[in-house]
Each structure stands twice: as C-alpha cells, then as structure tokens.
Tab-separated table of C-alpha atoms and ligand atoms in Angstrom:
chain	number	residue	atom	x	y	z
A	136	UNK	CA	-29.970	29.009	0.084
A	137	UNK	CA	-28.633	27.479	-3.088
A	138	UNK	CA	-29.415	26.664	-6.686
A	139	UNK	CA	-31.976	23.851	-7.010
A	140	UNK	CA	-31.265	20.884	-9.249
A	141	UNK	CA	-33.031	17.514	-8.995
A	142	UNK	CA	-29.771	15.575	-9.252
A	143	UNK	CA	-26.199	16.655	-8.620
A	144	UNK	CA	-23.392	14.610	-10.177
A	145	UNK	CA	-19.981	15.267	-8.614
A	146	UNK	CA	-17.078	14.502	-10.959
A	147	UNK	CA	-16.854	14.433	-14.765
A	148	UNK	CA	-14.612	11.432	-15.390
A	149	UNK	CA	-15.811	8.257	-17.093
A	150	UNK	CA	-18.220	7.528	-14.246
A	151	UNK	CA	-19.757	11.010	-13.953
A	152	UNK	CA	-20.181	11.430	-17.717
A	153	UNK	CA	-21.892	8.015	-18.032
A	154	UNK	CA	-24.284	9.024	-15.267
A	155	UNK	CA	-24.959	12.401	-16.894
A	156	UNK	CA	-25.677	10.659	-20.199
A	157	UNK	CA	-28.192	8.376	-18.449
A	158	UNK	CA	-29.923	11.349	-16.815
A	159	UNK	CA	-30.065	13.252	-20.108
A	160	UNK	CA	-31.522	10.208	-21.898
A	161	UNK	CA	-34.173	9.915	-19.192
A	162	UNK	CA	-35.316	13.437	-20.103
A	163	UNK	CA	-33.748	15.490	-17.313
A	164	UNK	CA	-32.633	18.947	-18.444
A	165	UNK	CA	-29.163	20.319	-17.655
A	166	UNK	CA	-29.621	22.905	-14.890
A	167	UNK	CA	-32.935	22.288	-13.130
A	168	UNK	CA	-32.901	18.517	-13.838
A	169	UNK	CA	-29.259	17.730	-13.232
A	170	UNK	CA	-25.927	19.451	-12.896
A	171	UNK	CA	-22.416	18.009	-13.196
A	172	UNK	CA	-19.771	19.677	-11.003
A	173	UNK	CA	-16.084	19.031	-11.658
A	174	UNK	CA	-12.988	20.478	-10.020
A	175	UNK	CA	-10.770	20.299	-13.127
A	176	UNK	CA	-10.096	23.234	-15.462
A	177	UNK	CA	-11.179	21.227	-18.515
A	178	UNK	CA	-12.564	17.838	-19.650
A	179	UNK	CA	-10.824	14.483	-19.066
A	180	UNK	CA	-11.158	13.670	-15.352
A	181	UNK	CA	-8.016	11.992	-14.009
A	182	UNK	CA	-6.798	11.280	-17.539
A	183	UNK	CA	-5.741	14.948	-17.750
A	184	UNK	CA	-3.007	14.132	-15.251
A	185	UNK	CA	-1.616	10.833	-16.519
A	186	UNK	CA	2.139	11.011	-17.135
A	187	UNK	CA	3.164	11.934	-20.698
A	188	UNK	CA	4.722	8.534	-21.432
A	189	UNK	CA	1.453	6.695	-20.639
A	190	UNK	CA	0.153	5.969	-24.098
A	191	UNK	CA	-3.079	4.319	-25.114
A	192	UNK	CA	-1.272	1.257	-26.420
A	193	UNK	CA	0.146	0.724	-22.891
A	194	UNK	CA	-3.057	0.996	-20.796
A	195	UNK	CA	-5.421	-1.894	-19.987
A	196	UNK	CA	-7.974	-0.492	-22.444
A	197	UNK	CA	-10.358	2.431	-22.324
A	198	UNK	CA	-14.015	1.565	-22.804
A	199	UNK	CA	-16.341	3.629	-24.937
A	200	UNK	CA	-18.554	6.056	-23.095
A	201	UNK	CA	-22.202	5.216	-23.851
A	202	UNK	CA	-23.485	6.584	-27.149
A	203	UNK	CA	-20.197	7.719	-28.751
A	204	UNK	CA	-17.396	5.316	-29.710
A	205	UNK	CA	-13.809	6.117	-28.779
A	206	UNK	CA	-11.890	5.876	-32.040
A	207	UNK	CA	-8.504	7.566	-31.683
A	208	UNK	CA	-6.591	7.807	-34.952
A	209	UNK	CA	-3.193	7.360	-33.291
A	210	UNK	CA	-2.872	5.112	-30.217
A	211	UNK	CA	0.766	6.061	-29.703
A	212	UNK	CA	-0.124	9.570	-28.516
A	213	UNK	CA	-0.219	10.274	-24.753
A	214	UNK	CA	-3.468	9.155	-23.074
A	215	UNK	CA	-3.437	12.554	-21.304
A	216	UNK	CA	-4.106	14.197	-24.691
A	217	UNK	CA	-6.437	11.774	-26.417
A	218	UNK	CA	-8.823	10.850	-23.622
A	219	UNK	CA	-9.556	14.479	-22.596
A	220	UNK	CA	-10.213	15.305	-26.284
A	221	UNK	CA	-12.717	12.409	-26.413
A	222	UNK	CA	-14.440	13.532	-23.190
A	223	UNK	CA	-14.611	17.085	-24.547
A	224	UNK	CA	-16.324	15.880	-27.727
A	225	UNK	CA	-18.634	13.731	-25.609
A	226	UNK	CA	-19.720	16.567	-23.323
A	227	UNK	CA	-20.509	18.689	-26.378
A	228	UNK	CA	-22.284	15.899	-28.308
A	229	UNK	CA	-24.778	15.354	-25.473
A	230	UNK	CA	-24.838	18.941	-24.199
A	231	UNK	CA	-23.928	17.899	-20.658
A	232	UNK	CA	-22.976	21.463	-19.580
A	233	UNK	CA	-20.390	20.445	-16.993
A	234	UNK	CA	-19.689	23.233	-14.472
A	235	UNK	CA	-15.962	23.711	-13.780
A	236	UNK	CA	-13.797	24.384	-11.991
A	237	UNK	CA	-16.100	23.618	-9.058
A	238	UNK	CA	-14.638	21.759	-6.072
A	239	UNK	CA	-17.283	20.275	-3.784
A	240	UNK	CA	-16.199	20.742	-0.188
A	241	UNK	CA	-19.114	19.198	1.753
A	242	UNK	CA	-22.484	17.514	1.319
A	243	UNK	CA	-24.933	17.903	4.201
A	244	UNK	CA	-28.512	17.005	5.087
A	245	UNK	CA	-31.032	19.776	4.307
A	246	UNK	CA	-34.431	18.438	5.412
A	247	UNK	CA	-35.449	15.844	2.839
A	248	UNK	CA	-32.891	17.339	0.420
A	249	UNK	CA	-29.120	17.405	0.300
A	250	UNK	CA	-27.013	20.549	0.352
A	251	UNK	CA	-23.925	20.456	-1.862
A	252	UNK	CA	-21.375	23.089	-0.859
A	253	UNK	CA	-18.501	24.073	-3.126
A	254	UNK	CA	-15.891	26.762	-3.700
A	255	UNK	CA	-18.203	28.143	-6.427
A	256	UNK	CA	-21.621	28.133	-4.777
A	257	UNK	CA	-24.204	25.845	-3.204
A	258	UNK	CA	-26.704	23.471	-4.781
A	259	UNK	CA	-29.810	21.938	-3.172
A	260	UNK	CA	-30.687	18.555	-4.571
A	261	UNK	CA	-32.946	15.540	-4.123
A	262	UNK	CA	-30.360	12.978	-5.172
A	263	UNK	CA	-26.615	12.738	-5.514
A	264	UNK	CA	-24.414	10.701	-7.841
A	265	UNK	CA	-20.860	10.793	-6.550
A	266	UNK	CA	-18.197	10.097	-9.175
A	267	UNK	CA	-15.076	11.678	-7.718
A	268	UNK	CA	-12.628	8.851	-8.476
A	269	UNK	CA	-9.351	8.448	-6.614
A	270	UNK	CA	-6.716	10.559	-8.382
A	271	UNK	CA	-6.986	13.463	-5.933
A	272	UNK	CA	-6.200	11.118	-3.009
A	273	UNK	CA	-2.845	9.434	-3.550
A	274	UNK	CA	-1.981	6.947	-0.810
A	275	UNK	CA	1.489	6.736	0.690
A	276	UNK	CA	2.100	4.322	3.575
A	277	UNK	CA	4.150	5.468	6.553
A	278	UNK	CA	7.527	3.938	7.257
A	279	UNK	CA	9.857	4.915	10.104
A	280	UNK	CA	12.594	7.325	9.102
A	281	UNK	CA	10.781	8.751	6.048
A	282	UNK	CA	11.379	12.305	7.292
A	283	UNK	CA	15.153	11.690	7.584
A	284	UNK	CA	15.625	10.721	3.913
A	285	UNK	CA	17.975	13.146	2.138
A	286	UNK	CA	16.847	12.232	-1.383
A	287	UNK	CA	13.555	12.855	-3.161
A	288	UNK	CA	10.275	11.061	-2.441
A	289	UNK	CA	7.400	11.197	-4.886
A	290	UNK	CA	4.155	9.378	-5.642
A	291	UNK	CA	3.043	7.987	-9.009
A	292	UNK	CA	0.654	10.955	-9.171
A	293	UNK	CA	3.736	13.257	-9.400
A	294	UNK	CA	5.578	11.173	-12.008
A	295	UNK	CA	6.323	13.086	-15.212
A	296	UNK	CA	8.383	10.587	-17.224
A	297	UNK	CA	11.761	8.824	-16.812
A	298	UNK	CA	14.171	11.643	-17.787
A	299	UNK	CA	14.497	13.142	-14.324
A	300	UNK	CA	15.789	9.784	-12.986
A	301	UNK	CA	18.800	9.605	-15.308
A	302	UNK	CA	21.838	8.424	-13.332
A	303	UNK	CA	19.863	8.106	-10.059
A	304	UNK	CA	19.427	5.136	-7.731
A	305	UNK	CA	15.676	4.635	-7.520
A	306	UNK	CA	13.629	2.493	-5.121
A	307	UNK	CA	10.143	1.788	-6.487
A	308	UNK	CA	7.558	0.719	-3.887
A	309	UNK	CA	4.328	-1.068	-4.825
A	310	UNK	CA	3.061	-4.216	-6.507
A	311	UNK	CA	0.626	-2.850	-9.118
A	312	UNK	CA	0.659	-2.165	-12.836
A	313	UNK	CA	1.897	1.400	-12.326
A	314	UNK	CA	4.973	0.168	-10.423
A	315	UNK	CA	5.825	-2.293	-13.190
A	316	UNK	CA	5.338	0.277	-15.958
A	317	UNK	CA	7.409	2.921	-14.187
A	318	UNK	CA	10.215	0.440	-13.448
A	319	UNK	CA	10.349	-0.550	-17.108
A	320	UNK	CA	10.614	3.119	-18.102
A	321	UNK	CA	13.109	4.179	-15.447
A	322	UNK	CA	15.499	1.193	-15.404
A	323	UNK	CA	17.131	1.952	-18.789
A	324	UNK	CA	18.172	5.476	-17.687
A	325	UNK	CA	18.715	5.045	-13.927
A	326	UNK	CA	22.012	4.101	-12.250
A	327	UNK	CA	20.105	1.348	-10.407
A	328	UNK	CA	16.529	0.374	-9.590
A	329	UNK	CA	15.224	-1.663	-6.650
A	330	UNK	CA	11.658	-2.974	-6.574
A	331	UNK	CA	9.993	-3.651	-3.228
A	332	UNK	CA	6.475	-4.972	-2.637
A	333	UNK	CA	4.580	-6.191	0.417
A	334	UNK	CA	3.429	-9.418	-1.232
A	335	UNK	CA	5.120	-11.318	-4.045
A	336	UNK	CA	3.676	-9.945	-7.295
A	337	UNK	CA	1.281	-12.185	-9.229
A	338	UNK	CA	1.310	-12.154	-12.997
A	339	UNK	CA	-1.680	-13.122	-15.115
A	340	UNK	CA	-0.879	-15.129	-18.206
A	341	UNK	CA	-4.268	-15.524	-19.904
A	342	UNK	CA	-6.298	-12.907	-21.771
A	343	UNK	CA	-7.974	-10.020	-19.915
A	344	UNK	CA	-11.318	-11.068	-21.357
A	345	UNK	CA	-14.858	-10.572	-20.106
A	346	UNK	CA	-14.959	-13.721	-17.939
A	347	UNK	CA	-11.781	-12.744	-16.182
A	348	UNK	CA	-13.096	-9.192	-15.731
A	349	UNK	CA	-16.327	-10.504	-14.247
A	350	UNK	CA	-14.497	-12.651	-11.688
A	351	UNK	CA	-12.340	-9.707	-10.637
A	352	UNK	CA	-15.314	-7.376	-10.248
A	353	UNK	CA	-17.144	-10.010	-8.159
A	354	UNK	CA	-14.255	-10.101	-5.683
A	355	UNK	CA	-14.320	-6.334	-5.148
A	356	UNK	CA	-18.124	-6.261	-5.075
A	357	UNK	CA	-18.233	-8.751	-2.200
A	358	UNK	CA	-16.136	-6.457	0.012
A	359	UNK	CA	-18.122	-3.339	-0.803
A	360	UNK	CA	-21.472	-4.998	-0.093
A	361	UNK	CA	-20.074	-5.998	3.283
A	362	UNK	CA	-19.162	-2.354	4.001
A	363	UNK	CA	-15.404	-2.916	3.854
A	364	UNK	CA	-13.079	-0.422	2.128
A	365	UNK	CA	-12.771	-1.507	-1.525
A	366	UNK	CA	-9.653	-2.981	-3.084
A	367	UNK	CA	-8.859	-1.373	-6.386
A	368	UNK	CA	-10.134	-3.355	-9.396
A	369	UNK	CA	-6.873	-2.658	-11.137
A	370	UNK	CA	-4.900	-4.238	-8.250
A	371	UNK	CA	-7.115	-7.333	-8.171
A	372	UNK	CA	-6.611	-7.965	-11.889
A	373	UNK	CA	-2.972	-9.000	-11.217
A	374	UNK	CA	-0.186	-7.951	-13.547
A	375	UNK	CA	-0.504	-8.608	-17.265
A	376	UNK	CA	2.368	-10.742	-18.569
A	377	UNK	CA	2.998	-8.907	-21.835
A	378	UNK	CA	6.072	-9.533	-24.035
A	379	UNK	CA	7.484	-6.243	-22.664
A	380	UNK	CA	7.061	-7.489	-19.084
A	381	UNK	CA	8.682	-10.821	-19.936
A	382	UNK	CA	11.684	-8.996	-21.415
A	383	UNK	CA	11.954	-6.881	-18.246
A	384	UNK	CA	11.823	-10.040	-16.132
A	385	UNK	CA	14.612	-11.584	-18.164
A	386	UNK	CA	16.704	-8.419	-17.814
A	387	UNK	CA	16.301	-8.596	-14.004
A	388	UNK	CA	14.350	-5.306	-13.840
A	389	UNK	CA	11.452	-7.040	-12.067
A	390	UNK	CA	13.471	-8.944	-9.453
A	391	UNK	CA	11.438	-8.032	-6.418
A	392	UNK	CA	12.495	-7.649	-2.787
A	393	UNK	CA	10.195	-7.754	0.250
A	394	UNK	CA	9.208	-4.463	1.887
A	395	UNK	CA	12.004	-2.700	3.760
A	396	UNK	CA	11.659	-2.073	7.475
A	397	UNK	CA	12.721	1.567	7.617
A	398	UNK	CA	14.012	4.523	5.640
A	399	UNK	CA	17.457	5.932	6.412
A	400	UNK	CA	18.993	9.283	5.358
A	401	UNK	CA	20.704	7.485	2.442
A	402	UNK	CA	18.242	4.818	1.392
A	403	UNK	CA	16.228	1.938	2.791
A	404	UNK	CA	17.054	-0.875	5.241
A	405	UNK	CA	15.649	-4.333	5.909
A	406	UNK	CA	15.282	-6.128	9.244
A	407	UNK	CA	18.084	-8.603	8.372
A	408	UNK	CA	20.640	-5.762	8.306
A	409	UNK	CA	20.802	-5.381	4.516
A	410	UNK	CA	20.266	-1.986	2.858
A	411	UNK	CA	20.003	-0.231	-0.503
A	412	UNK	CA	21.351	3.250	-1.195
A	413	UNK	CA	18.832	5.520	-2.929
A	414	UNK	CA	18.544	9.012	-4.382
A	415	UNK	CA	14.809	8.633	-5.005
A	416	UNK	CA	11.944	6.676	-3.419
A	417	UNK	CA	9.014	6.413	-5.809
A	418	UNK	CA	5.794	5.420	-4.034
A	419	UNK	CA	3.643	3.536	-6.571
A	420	UNK	CA	1.273	2.681	-3.753
A	421	UNK	CA	-2.063	3.570	-5.264
A	422	UNK	CA	-4.968	5.780	-4.341
A	423	UNK	CA	-7.995	5.836	-2.061
A	424	UNK	CA	-11.579	6.872	-2.888
A	425	UNK	CA	-11.918	10.682	-2.756
A	426	UNK	CA	-14.954	10.883	-0.491
A	427	UNK	CA	-13.923	13.439	2.158
A	428	UNK	CA	-16.714	15.831	1.125
A	429	UNK	CA	-19.313	13.171	2.103
A	430	UNK	CA	-18.007	12.964	5.692
A	431	UNK	CA	-20.814	15.140	7.197
A	432	UNK	CA	-23.328	12.468	6.057
A	433	UNK	CA	-21.616	9.806	8.214
A	434	UNK	CA	-22.076	7.029	5.688
A	435	UNK	CA	-19.115	4.928	6.776
A	436	UNK	CA	-19.948	1.820	8.741
A	437	UNK	CA	-17.974	-0.223	11.242
A	438	UNK	CA	-15.972	-1.982	8.514
A	439	UNK	CA	-14.457	1.395	7.539
A	440	UNK	CA	-16.145	1.451	4.117
A	441	UNK	CA	-19.516	2.656	2.831
A	442	UNK	CA	-21.875	-0.300	2.277
A	443	UNK	CA	-23.143	-0.137	-1.301
A	444	UNK	CA	-25.683	-2.322	-3.106
A	445	UNK	CA	-25.014	-1.963	-6.835
A	446	UNK	CA	-24.253	1.750	-6.756
A	447	UNK	CA	-26.811	2.721	-4.096
A	448	UNK	CA	-25.599	3.591	-0.605
A	449	UNK	CA	-27.414	1.141	1.653
A	450	UNK	CA	-27.889	3.709	4.422
A	451	UNK	CA	-29.259	6.429	2.088
A	452	UNK	CA	-30.925	5.559	-1.260
A	453	UNK	CA	-30.672	9.191	-2.429
A	454	UNK	CA	-26.931	8.707	-2.804
A	455	UNK	CA	-25.090	6.613	-5.388
A	456	UNK	CA	-21.356	5.977	-5.648
A	457	UNK	CA	-20.089	5.293	-9.144
A	458	UNK	CA	-16.515	4.526	-10.076
A	459	UNK	CA	-16.269	3.185	-6.512
A	460	UNK	CA	-15.164	-0.342	-5.609
A	461	UNK	CA	-16.321	-2.784	-8.288
A	462	UNK	CA	-17.087	0.002	-10.772
A	463	UNK	CA	-13.611	1.605	-10.546
A	464	UNK	CA	-12.576	0.776	-14.100
A	465	UNK	CA	-13.644	2.458	-17.309
A	466	UNK	CA	-16.026	-0.373	-18.248
A	467	UNK	CA	-17.379	-0.664	-14.710
A	468	UNK	CA	-17.805	3.100	-14.440
A	469	UNK	CA	-19.825	3.149	-17.659
A	470	UNK	CA	-22.292	0.543	-16.518
A	471	UNK	CA	-22.493	1.922	-13.007
A	472	UNK	CA	-23.090	5.481	-14.203
A	473	UNK	CA	-26.069	4.474	-16.284
A	474	UNK	CA	-27.436	2.121	-13.613
A	475	UNK	CA	-27.226	4.898	-11.022
A	476	UNK	CA	-29.018	7.306	-13.383
A	477	UNK	CA	-31.856	4.791	-13.867
A	478	UNK	CA	-32.280	4.240	-10.124
A	479	UNK	CA	-32.160	7.945	-9.323
A	480	UNK	CA	-34.759	8.752	-11.992
A	481	UNK	CA	-37.017	5.987	-10.596
A	482	UNK	CA	-36.573	7.450	-7.110
A	483	UNK	CA	-37.531	10.962	-8.278
A	484	UNK	CA	-40.579	9.649	-10.167
A	485	UNK	CA	-41.622	7.607	-7.113
A	486	UNK	CA	-41.375	10.718	-4.928
A	487	UNK	CA	-43.405	12.728	-7.476
A	488	UNK	CA	-46.125	10.040	-7.590
A	489	UNK	CA	-46.339	9.733	-3.782
B	662	FAD	P1	-11.833	10.230	-12.552
B	662	FAD	O1	-11.421	10.133	-13.958
B	662	FAD	O2	-10.775	10.424	-11.519
B	662	FAD	O3	-12.889	11.407	-12.449
B	662	FAD	C1	-13.259	11.969	-11.229
B	662	FAD	C2	-13.466	13.447	-11.431
B	662	FAD	O4	-14.002	13.992	-10.221
B	662	FAD	C3	-12.176	14.200	-11.716
B	662	FAD	O5	-12.366	15.103	-12.756
B	662	FAD	C4	-11.901	14.893	-10.402
B	662	FAD	O6	-11.143	16.077	-10.519
B	662	FAD	C5	-13.304	15.178	-9.917
B	662	FAD	N1	-13.402	15.429	-8.478
B	662	FAD	C6	-12.797	14.745	-7.470
B	662	FAD	N2	-13.136	15.290	-6.277
B	662	FAD	C7	-13.978	16.310	-6.555
B	662	FAD	C8	-14.669	17.254	-5.741
B	662	FAD	N3	-14.584	17.251	-4.407
B	662	FAD	N4	-15.462	18.181	-6.355
B	662	FAD	C9	-15.580	18.206	-7.700
B	662	FAD	N5	-14.933	17.333	-8.518
B	662	FAD	C10	-14.159	16.396	-7.952
B	662	FAD	N6	-9.046	1.804	-15.985
B	662	FAD	C11	-9.366	1.140	-17.131
B	662	FAD	O7	-10.498	0.661	-17.266
B	662	FAD	N7	-8.444	0.997	-18.128
B	662	FAD	C12	-7.200	1.505	-18.028
B	662	FAD	O8	-6.396	1.367	-18.933
B	662	FAD	C13	-6.832	2.204	-16.834
B	662	FAD	N8	-5.597	2.745	-16.700
B	662	FAD	C14	-5.296	3.399	-15.562
B	662	FAD	C15	-4.024	3.966	-15.423
B	662	FAD	C16	-3.668	4.632	-14.273
B	662	FAD	C17	-2.294	5.213	-14.127
B	662	FAD	C18	-4.594	4.770	-13.214
B	662	FAD	C19	-4.229	5.487	-11.952
B	662	FAD	C20	-5.869	4.234	-13.345
B	662	FAD	C21	-6.232	3.539	-14.496
B	662	FAD	N9	-7.499	2.975	-14.655
B	662	FAD	C22	-7.824	2.325	-15.809
B	662	FAD	C23	-8.503	3.133	-13.627
B	662	FAD	C24	-9.192	4.478	-13.975
B	662	FAD	O9	-8.772	5.483	-13.117
B	662	FAD	C25	-10.686	4.353	-13.983
B	662	FAD	O10	-11.048	3.306	-14.790
B	662	FAD	C26	-11.460	5.556	-14.501
B	662	FAD	O11	-10.738	6.374	-15.385
B	662	FAD	C27	-11.881	6.345	-13.335
B	662	FAD	O12	-12.951	7.168	-13.760
B	662	FAD	P2	-13.742	7.999	-12.704
B	662	FAD	O13	-14.768	8.757	-13.449
B	662	FAD	O14	-14.206	7.132	-11.586
B	662	FAD	O15	-12.653	8.967	-12.029
C-alpha cells in the first residue's frame, strides 16, 4: 500500500528542483503526477548547512535555477541564508509542493512499479528521479591511531567558522577547495596550521569559463559511463588561484606536506619519523553520493559505481540520478534535472501509448 504518484523526486536541492520544474512544465500535476520528498526542515538543500563564513562572493558561482534568475542584493551575506531564500521563492513561484521533512529509507521493486519507503509514509511510483546529493554522507578516510587522538576531530560538514580554533594547533587534511578556504580562515587565529594532502595540490590559473567546465565534466562523465564511482566535479576543477590564494601561498599558509602515516595521542606522524603536534584534526576530505536508500535495487556494478548514461541508470531506465557524477555542480544539476524530467515524461507517455 502507498500513495500513487507517477514520478517521485527524492531531494529538493538544485538538482531535485530543476527536475521538478521540468516535470511541472511537461504538465504533470503535483501529487498524482509527481511528488518531491526532502529530508530537510525547510528549503535550500545542502546550502542550509554551509558554514556561516561561506559567502556567495567566495563560492565558485551558483547557477540560476531554470525559469527564475538568482539575483541576490548582497553577495557578502552567508550562502546558507541567501540560497535557501532563493529556493523557497522558487518552490512557491512554480508551486512545487515539496513534502518535508521526509527521509526516504529504501526504494524497492513493486511489480512494474517502484515502492518508495520513508519515515513519513510510502509512495508507489512508475519512475524515480534521485537527487539526494552528497552532504548527508561526509567521507573520512581511516588512519591508524585515530581512536587514540586526545584532541578533537571534525569533518568540513561540522565546521562552523574559525573562532573555535583560536590558539589551537590545527591539522587540515584534504586537497580540495574546502581545505584551502578553511585554512585561509583558520590560519590567522590558530596557534599553528599544518596542511596535508595525498597528492600535491594543483592550482588552475586561467578562467573557470564554459570550455574549462566542459572539459572537467567530460572527465567525470567518462568514469560514470564506465560504472566507476564518480570523482567530484569540484575536485576535478583544481584549485582556483585567486588573489586571496596567492597571498596565502606567500604567507606560507598553503605549504603542503604529504599525508601522514598515523595518528598519535598528541598529533600526527610521518613514516620518516617526523611529527606534528595537534589539538584538532580537520578532515576536509569530501563526500560520497548519498545513495544508501537505493541499495535494495542492486544497481551497483562490478566497478563499484552505478553505470549511468546521461542521467539514466543503464540497468533500469525508470531511474535517473541527477546531481550525480558529471552533474554534481549547480550548473550540471540544472541541466541534468531538466533532461531527466524530459526522459521520464517520454517514458511515461511511451508506456501509456503501448
Ligand atoms: P543537495 O543540495 O545536497 O540536495 C540534496 C537534497 O536531498 C538535500 O535537501 C538532502 O537533505 C536531501 N536528501 C538526501 N538524502 C535524502 C533522503 N534519503 N530522503 C530525502 N531527502 C534526502 N557547486 C557549484 O556549482 N558552485 C559552488 O559554488 C559550489 N560550492 C560548494 C561549496 C561546498 C562547501 C560544497 C560541499 C559543495 C559546493 N558545490 C558547488 C557543489 C554543490 O554541492 C552542488 O553543486 C549542488 O549544490 C548540489 O545540489 P544537489 O541538488 O545535487 O544536492
């Protein structure tokens, strides 16, 4: 038993809202035509949780959702305020009727339909657009001795601004944009910072224009088509060499060390016998796709990823993944959401005609 809806969209971030817009434009009605389920208490997707010092003028750039331009009056306000306000206006402008908080726990086969189970009821659907992002699945690699550390360990997802690191010795782990931004914020107040990454960081000097974006997306797309776990688009873009980053380089804040070998009660240690004392280890080690609820469908192949053509799951054309792999950026999520909506509508019409 469950509520019937032709299409279920899981997640109301950039990807889920773009998909919902596409479905609405194709004439599907909220409720019986499509339903958007989101586990948050309000609009904004993962942007609700970005740290307060992450401002719009510091992010790579947020693309417009289709049909309503994003025109914030003040770009120096926290992204965690402005983007949710934009999504809220968007949901109301197109009457998307997002259901929340609804956390989907499992999706299972139900004859020719799919059964979407959640902590707030069950839906039966003919097609699924999954847009659950990554924020709810922070990734932290394992290193020997982590449990012996006497200081504090936290992930970027728990970061709430630099103040709590005043006077502390902080080791920041990870080679992405978040690591660089957090180091630049923390270094001025901390007693000391140490940056460790697995590979030497690569900085990108030129503009982050459309050609560059296209090349980056193509690299991620290749892996996903082959059924390998995706690399994050944001990690493949390399690190933007802004004037702020240059200044941090000159100040020695971005002098990077290779990954340590183990964690000790008082800090971290390398194989050559050297060590760094630490009060805090900050894991800026990224996220993984939040797809646990799809596990009963057994979509993962031998490569460890879900093979996807465009947004369509190769093994099951009723299911689309948006904001996954090559579409895991705001611009990619926009395009992917609408493309998925078009394909799903064509699938439903094909079934109706058959
Ligand atoms: P989300 O915004 O994460 O939305 C997914 C939604 O699904 C959430 O509301 C979530 O709660 C919900 N959900 C998850 N699991 C379930 C479930 N089981 N049941 C119900 N709901 C569920 N990209 C850019 O293009 N430009 C940038 O400047 C940029 N800056 C970034 C900064 C940071 C710090 C990070 C971490 C990422 C950044 N990105 C940026 C990448 C960015 O995350 C994506 O571009 C985009 O916001 C992701 O949108 P999404 O809709 O896929 O995911």
